[in-house]
XYZ file of C-alpha atoms in Angstrom:
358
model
C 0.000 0.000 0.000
C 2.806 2.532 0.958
C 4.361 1.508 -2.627
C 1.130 2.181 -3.996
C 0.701 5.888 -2.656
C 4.327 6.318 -3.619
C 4.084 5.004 -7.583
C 0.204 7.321 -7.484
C 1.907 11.114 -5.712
C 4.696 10.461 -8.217
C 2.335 10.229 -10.931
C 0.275 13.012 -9.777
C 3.990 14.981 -10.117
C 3.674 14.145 -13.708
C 0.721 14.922 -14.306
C 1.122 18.423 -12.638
C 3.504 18.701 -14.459
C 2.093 18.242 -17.943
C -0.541 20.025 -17.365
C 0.972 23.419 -16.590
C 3.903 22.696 -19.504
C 2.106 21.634 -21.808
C -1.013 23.591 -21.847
C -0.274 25.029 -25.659
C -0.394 21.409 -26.642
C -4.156 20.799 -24.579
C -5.734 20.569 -28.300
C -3.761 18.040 -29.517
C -3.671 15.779 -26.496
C -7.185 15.978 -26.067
C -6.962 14.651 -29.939
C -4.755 11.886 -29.505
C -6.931 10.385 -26.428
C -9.878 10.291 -29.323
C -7.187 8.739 -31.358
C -6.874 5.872 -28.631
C -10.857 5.283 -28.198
C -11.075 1.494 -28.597
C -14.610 2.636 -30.167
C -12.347 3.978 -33.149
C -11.877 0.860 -33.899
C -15.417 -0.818 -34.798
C -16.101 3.077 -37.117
C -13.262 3.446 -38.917
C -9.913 1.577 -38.477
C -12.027 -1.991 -39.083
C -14.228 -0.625 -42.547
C -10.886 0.375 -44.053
C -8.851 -2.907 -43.114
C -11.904 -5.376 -44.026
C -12.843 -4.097 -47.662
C -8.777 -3.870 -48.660
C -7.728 -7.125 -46.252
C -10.883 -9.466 -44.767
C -8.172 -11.345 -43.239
C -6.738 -8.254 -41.203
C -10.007 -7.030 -40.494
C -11.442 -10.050 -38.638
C -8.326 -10.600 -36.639
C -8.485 -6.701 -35.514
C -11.972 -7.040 -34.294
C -11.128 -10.448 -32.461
C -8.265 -8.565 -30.884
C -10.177 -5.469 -29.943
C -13.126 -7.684 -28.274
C -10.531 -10.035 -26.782
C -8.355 -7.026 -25.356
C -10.734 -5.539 -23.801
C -12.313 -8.258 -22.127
C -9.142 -9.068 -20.523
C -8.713 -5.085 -19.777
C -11.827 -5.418 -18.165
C -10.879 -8.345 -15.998
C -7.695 -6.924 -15.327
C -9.104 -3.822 -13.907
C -11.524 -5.286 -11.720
C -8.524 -7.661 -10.248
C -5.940 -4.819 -9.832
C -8.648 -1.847 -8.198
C -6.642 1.127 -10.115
C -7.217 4.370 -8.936
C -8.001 6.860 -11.130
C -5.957 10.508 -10.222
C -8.942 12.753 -10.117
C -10.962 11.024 -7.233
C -7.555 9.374 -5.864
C -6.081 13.006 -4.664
C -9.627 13.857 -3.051
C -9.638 10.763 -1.107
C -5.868 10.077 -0.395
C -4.671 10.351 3.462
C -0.835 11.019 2.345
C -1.392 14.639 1.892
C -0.683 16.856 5.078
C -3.304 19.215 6.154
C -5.719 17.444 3.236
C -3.654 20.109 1.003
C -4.550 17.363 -2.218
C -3.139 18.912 -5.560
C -5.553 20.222 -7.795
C -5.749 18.344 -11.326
C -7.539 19.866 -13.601
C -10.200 17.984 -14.935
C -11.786 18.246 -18.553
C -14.890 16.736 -20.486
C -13.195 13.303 -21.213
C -11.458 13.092 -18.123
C -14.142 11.435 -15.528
C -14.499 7.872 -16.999
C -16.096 5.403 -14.370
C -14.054 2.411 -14.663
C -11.061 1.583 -12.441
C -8.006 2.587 -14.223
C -5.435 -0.051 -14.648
C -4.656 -1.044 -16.955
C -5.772 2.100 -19.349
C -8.071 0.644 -21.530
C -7.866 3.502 -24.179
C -3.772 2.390 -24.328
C -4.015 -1.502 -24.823
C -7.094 -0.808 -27.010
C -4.641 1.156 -29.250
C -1.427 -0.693 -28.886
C -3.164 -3.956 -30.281
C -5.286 -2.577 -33.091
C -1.902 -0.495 -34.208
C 0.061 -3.220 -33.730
C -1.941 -5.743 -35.990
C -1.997 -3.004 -38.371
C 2.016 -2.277 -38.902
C 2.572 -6.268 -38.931
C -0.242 -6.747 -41.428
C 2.053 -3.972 -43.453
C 4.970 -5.334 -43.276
C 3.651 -8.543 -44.215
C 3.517 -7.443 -47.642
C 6.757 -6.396 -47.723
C 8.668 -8.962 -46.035
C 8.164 -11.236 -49.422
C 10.501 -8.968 -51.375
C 13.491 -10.984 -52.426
C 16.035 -9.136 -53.992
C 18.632 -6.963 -52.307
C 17.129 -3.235 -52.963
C 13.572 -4.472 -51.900
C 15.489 -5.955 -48.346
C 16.655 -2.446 -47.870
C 13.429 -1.165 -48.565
C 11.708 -3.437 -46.311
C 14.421 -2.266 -43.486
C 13.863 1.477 -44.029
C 9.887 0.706 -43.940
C 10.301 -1.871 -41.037
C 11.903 1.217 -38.720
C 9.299 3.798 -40.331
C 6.076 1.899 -38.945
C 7.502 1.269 -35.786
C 8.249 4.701 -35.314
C 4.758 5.893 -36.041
C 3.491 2.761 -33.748
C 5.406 4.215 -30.981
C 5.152 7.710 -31.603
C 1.068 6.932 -31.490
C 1.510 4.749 -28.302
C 3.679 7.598 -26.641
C 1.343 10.366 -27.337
C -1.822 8.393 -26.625
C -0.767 7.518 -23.099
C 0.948 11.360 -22.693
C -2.579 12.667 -23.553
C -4.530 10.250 -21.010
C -2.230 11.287 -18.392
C -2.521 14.605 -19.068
C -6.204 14.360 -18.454
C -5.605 13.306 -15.213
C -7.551 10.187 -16.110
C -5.169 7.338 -15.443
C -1.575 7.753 -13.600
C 1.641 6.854 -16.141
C 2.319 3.104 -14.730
C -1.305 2.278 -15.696
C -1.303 3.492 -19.473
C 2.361 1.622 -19.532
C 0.545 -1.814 -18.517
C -1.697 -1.112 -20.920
C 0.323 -0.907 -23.931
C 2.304 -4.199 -23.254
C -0.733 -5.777 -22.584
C -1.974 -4.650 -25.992
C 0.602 -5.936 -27.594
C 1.061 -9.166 -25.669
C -2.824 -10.036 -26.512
C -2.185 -8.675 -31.227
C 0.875 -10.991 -30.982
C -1.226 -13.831 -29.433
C -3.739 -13.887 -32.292
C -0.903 -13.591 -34.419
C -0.556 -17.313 -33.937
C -4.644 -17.527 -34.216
C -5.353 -18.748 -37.982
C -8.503 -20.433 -36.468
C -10.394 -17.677 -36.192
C -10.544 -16.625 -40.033
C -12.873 -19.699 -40.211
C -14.618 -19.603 -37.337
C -18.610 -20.482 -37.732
C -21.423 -18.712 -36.552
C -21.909 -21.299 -34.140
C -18.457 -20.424 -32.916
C -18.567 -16.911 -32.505
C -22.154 -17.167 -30.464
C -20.441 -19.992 -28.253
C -16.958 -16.857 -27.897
C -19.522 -14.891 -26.880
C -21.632 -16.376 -24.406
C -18.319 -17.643 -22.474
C -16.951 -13.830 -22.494
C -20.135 -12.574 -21.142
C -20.756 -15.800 -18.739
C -16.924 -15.832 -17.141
C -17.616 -11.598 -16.896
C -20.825 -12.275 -15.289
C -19.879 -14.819 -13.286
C -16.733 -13.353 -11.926
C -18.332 -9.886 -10.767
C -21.388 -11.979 -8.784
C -18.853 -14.352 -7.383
C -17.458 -11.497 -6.225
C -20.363 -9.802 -5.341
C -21.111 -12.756 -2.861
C -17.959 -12.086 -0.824
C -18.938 -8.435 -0.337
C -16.561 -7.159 -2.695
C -18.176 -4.824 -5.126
C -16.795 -4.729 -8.632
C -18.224 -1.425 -9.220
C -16.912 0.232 -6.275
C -15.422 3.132 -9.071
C -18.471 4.174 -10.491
C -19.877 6.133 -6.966
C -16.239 7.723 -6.857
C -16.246 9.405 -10.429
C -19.895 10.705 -9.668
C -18.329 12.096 -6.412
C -15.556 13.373 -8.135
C -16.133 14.555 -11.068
C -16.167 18.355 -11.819
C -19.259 18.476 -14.097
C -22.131 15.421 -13.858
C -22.355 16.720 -16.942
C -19.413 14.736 -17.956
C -20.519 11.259 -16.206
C -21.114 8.872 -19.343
C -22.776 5.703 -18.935
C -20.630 4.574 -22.335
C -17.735 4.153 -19.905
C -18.920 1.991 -17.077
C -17.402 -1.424 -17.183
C -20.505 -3.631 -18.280
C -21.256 -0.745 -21.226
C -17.828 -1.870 -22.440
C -18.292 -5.614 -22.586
C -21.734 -5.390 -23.674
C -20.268 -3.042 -26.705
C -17.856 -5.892 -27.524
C -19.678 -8.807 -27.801
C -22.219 -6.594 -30.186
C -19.192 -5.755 -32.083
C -18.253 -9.276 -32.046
C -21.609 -11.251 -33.281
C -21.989 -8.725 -35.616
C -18.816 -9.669 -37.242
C -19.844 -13.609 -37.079
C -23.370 -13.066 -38.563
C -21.736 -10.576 -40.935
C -19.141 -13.568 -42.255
C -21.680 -16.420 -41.960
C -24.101 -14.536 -44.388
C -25.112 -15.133 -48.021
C -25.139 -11.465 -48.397
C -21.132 -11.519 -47.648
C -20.578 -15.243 -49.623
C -22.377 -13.631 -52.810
C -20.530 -10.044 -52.999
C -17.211 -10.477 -50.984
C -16.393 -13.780 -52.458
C -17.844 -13.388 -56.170
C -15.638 -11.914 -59.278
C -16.113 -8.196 -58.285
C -13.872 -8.675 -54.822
C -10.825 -8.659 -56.894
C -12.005 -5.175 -58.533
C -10.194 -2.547 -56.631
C -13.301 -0.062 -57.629
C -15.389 -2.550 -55.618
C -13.099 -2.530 -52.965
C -12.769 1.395 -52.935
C -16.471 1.953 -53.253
C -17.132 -0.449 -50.598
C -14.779 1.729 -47.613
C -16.443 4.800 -49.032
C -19.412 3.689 -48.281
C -19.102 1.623 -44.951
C -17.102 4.893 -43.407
C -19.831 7.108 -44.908
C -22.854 4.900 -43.079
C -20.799 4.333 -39.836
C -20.677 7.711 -39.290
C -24.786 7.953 -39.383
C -24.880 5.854 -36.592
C -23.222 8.614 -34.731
C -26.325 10.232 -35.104
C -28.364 7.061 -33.233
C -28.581 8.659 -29.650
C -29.520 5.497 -27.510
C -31.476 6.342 -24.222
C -29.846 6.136 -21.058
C -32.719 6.616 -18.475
C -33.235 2.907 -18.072
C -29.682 1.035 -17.870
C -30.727 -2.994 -19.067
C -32.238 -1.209 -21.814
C -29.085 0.961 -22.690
C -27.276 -2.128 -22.763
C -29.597 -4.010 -25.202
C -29.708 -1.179 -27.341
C -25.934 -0.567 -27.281
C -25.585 -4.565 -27.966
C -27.673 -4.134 -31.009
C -26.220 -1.106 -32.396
C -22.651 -2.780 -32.464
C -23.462 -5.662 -33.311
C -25.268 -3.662 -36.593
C -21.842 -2.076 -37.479
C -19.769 -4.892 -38.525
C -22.884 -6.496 -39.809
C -23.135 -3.231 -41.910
C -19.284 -3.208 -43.290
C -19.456 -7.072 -43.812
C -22.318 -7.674 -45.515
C -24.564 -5.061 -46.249
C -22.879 -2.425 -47.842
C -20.667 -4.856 -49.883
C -23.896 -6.917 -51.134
C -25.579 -3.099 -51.953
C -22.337 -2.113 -54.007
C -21.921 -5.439 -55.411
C -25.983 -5.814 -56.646
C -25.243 -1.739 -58.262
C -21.881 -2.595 -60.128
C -23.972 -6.017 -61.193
C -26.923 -3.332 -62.651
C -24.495 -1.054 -63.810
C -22.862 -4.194 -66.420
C -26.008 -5.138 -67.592
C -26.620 -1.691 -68.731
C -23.903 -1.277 -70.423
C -24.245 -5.163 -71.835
């Protein structure tokens, strides 16, 4: 425990400190902790990977839902603090003279904070991307190519780690997590992308397996908070302290309690299955016009275009079992959406489009 306080007033030294250095840089910060929202992942990095690689695309979804299931678990094991309510409620200060972190709209998430979930979200998506680059280049043969593979090899991993670094500068700087937590989370990230790197099964996975993924995530999640529960230990012993704590209710978001999260992923996640499993996907994404780079082009026009209308789908948040249904079916409608239907709609115009010209 005296560790503990130690590693969290060192980080709130950091913190401090970035926030009154590095004010002229609030803008972008704020920018880059978008960057690392794993919710990025399902509305644009996935629509863009699937139409140009389907094989890339499924594994980053798998590792998204898979990452943060574990983040979840991991957070409700470890009981991080999160700096904003930790210097109200800390006993190390003398004469309760707690620092004052400044607080801002993204700031007061409700779930514990370690590992950061926006870091490990990040560092796995990125890092399935940049291998799934240099995939393509590792092939080349002769000697300039090697070189060129070299000079690209130490380019991506530069912008992989320039990404990481700025990601979990900008989630410290919110005063959101303290730096050991957003550390964890990378590593973690990347310890979970290289795990499925060595996971061809789940490019064939059935429908059948992707319901039975999903009901073990959500039973073992389940499970593991009432069994918990039963020993008096609450699971969602954060969510009271951000209320507390936070400067504007205003800023309290449902989206970010822990069960939102899951519920989002295994949306995300059957989506993707149903998506796969469909005729809609066999007839367009498999048929003579996947191979057309105009299909393919289309096809990431459109998906980002109707991803971004369900930005517009404002689900209530009065009732919570019914947020969660809602928010299940809306994710579960995105992948479903980039998968199937916007391929099968492109695929049925270029069809019409021939035949005209026939």
């Amino acid at each position: 425990s005296i560790k503990m306080d130690l590693l969290h007033s060192n980080g709130v030294l950091i913190i401090q400190h970035l926030q009154r250095d590095y004010r002229a840089y609030q803008d972008f910060l704020n920018f880059m902790s978008h960057v690392g929202d794993p919710r990025n992942i399902f509305s644009i990095y996935f629509p863009l990977w699937f139409q140009l690689n389907q094989v890339v695309g499924t594994k980053m979804i798998w590792v998204a839902v898979i990452g943060d299931w574990f983040n979840l678990i991991f957070k409700w094991i470890l009981f991080g603090h999160r700096p904003y309510w930790w210097v109200q409620e800390t006993m190390i200060y003398p004469n309760q003279s707690s620092p004052c972190l400044e607080q801002f709209p993204i700031t007061c998430e409700t779930g514990p904070g370690s590992p950061s979930g926006h870091a490990m979200g990040s560092s796995c998506v990125w890092y399935v991307m940049v291998t799934a680059a240099l995939s393509y280049t590792v092939r080349w043969k002769d000697k300039s190519a090697a070189t060129l593979h070299r000079l690209t090899w130490s380019f991506l991993w530069s912008i992989f780690w320039i990404i990481q670094i700025s990601v979990c500068i900008s989630r410290v700087f919110i005063a959101t997590h303290f730096p050991h937590q957003v550390i964890l989370g990378v590593f973690a990230g990347i310890l979970v992308a290289e795990a499925f790197e060595h996971t061809p099964a789940i490019q064939t996975a059935s429908l059948r397996m992707y319901i039975k993924t999903n009901l073990f995530l959500f039973i073992f999640a389940l499970g593991f908070y009432l069994s918990l529960k039963l020993l008096d230990i609450d699971l969602l012993w954060s969510v009271p302290k951000a209320k507390k704590w936070c400067a504007n209710p205003d800023w309290i978001n449902i989206d970010t309690t822990p069960f939102a999260g899951l519920v989002r992923n295994l949306g995300a996640l059957f989506g993707l299955g149903l998506g796969i499993n469909s005729e809609m996907f066999i007839t367009s994404c498999k048929g003579k016009n996947s191979c057309k780079m105009s299909f393919r082009i289309l096809c990431v026009a459109a998906s980002l275009a109707t991803l971004q209308l369900y930005n517009f789908v404002k689900i209530p948040t009065h009732t919570e079992y019914l947020f969660y249904i809602l928010s299940f079916c809306k994710s579960a409608a995105m992948p479903l959406t980039v998968v199937a239907l916007v391929p099968y709609c492109v695929h049925s115009l270029m069809r019409t489009t021939e035949k005209k010209l026939n």
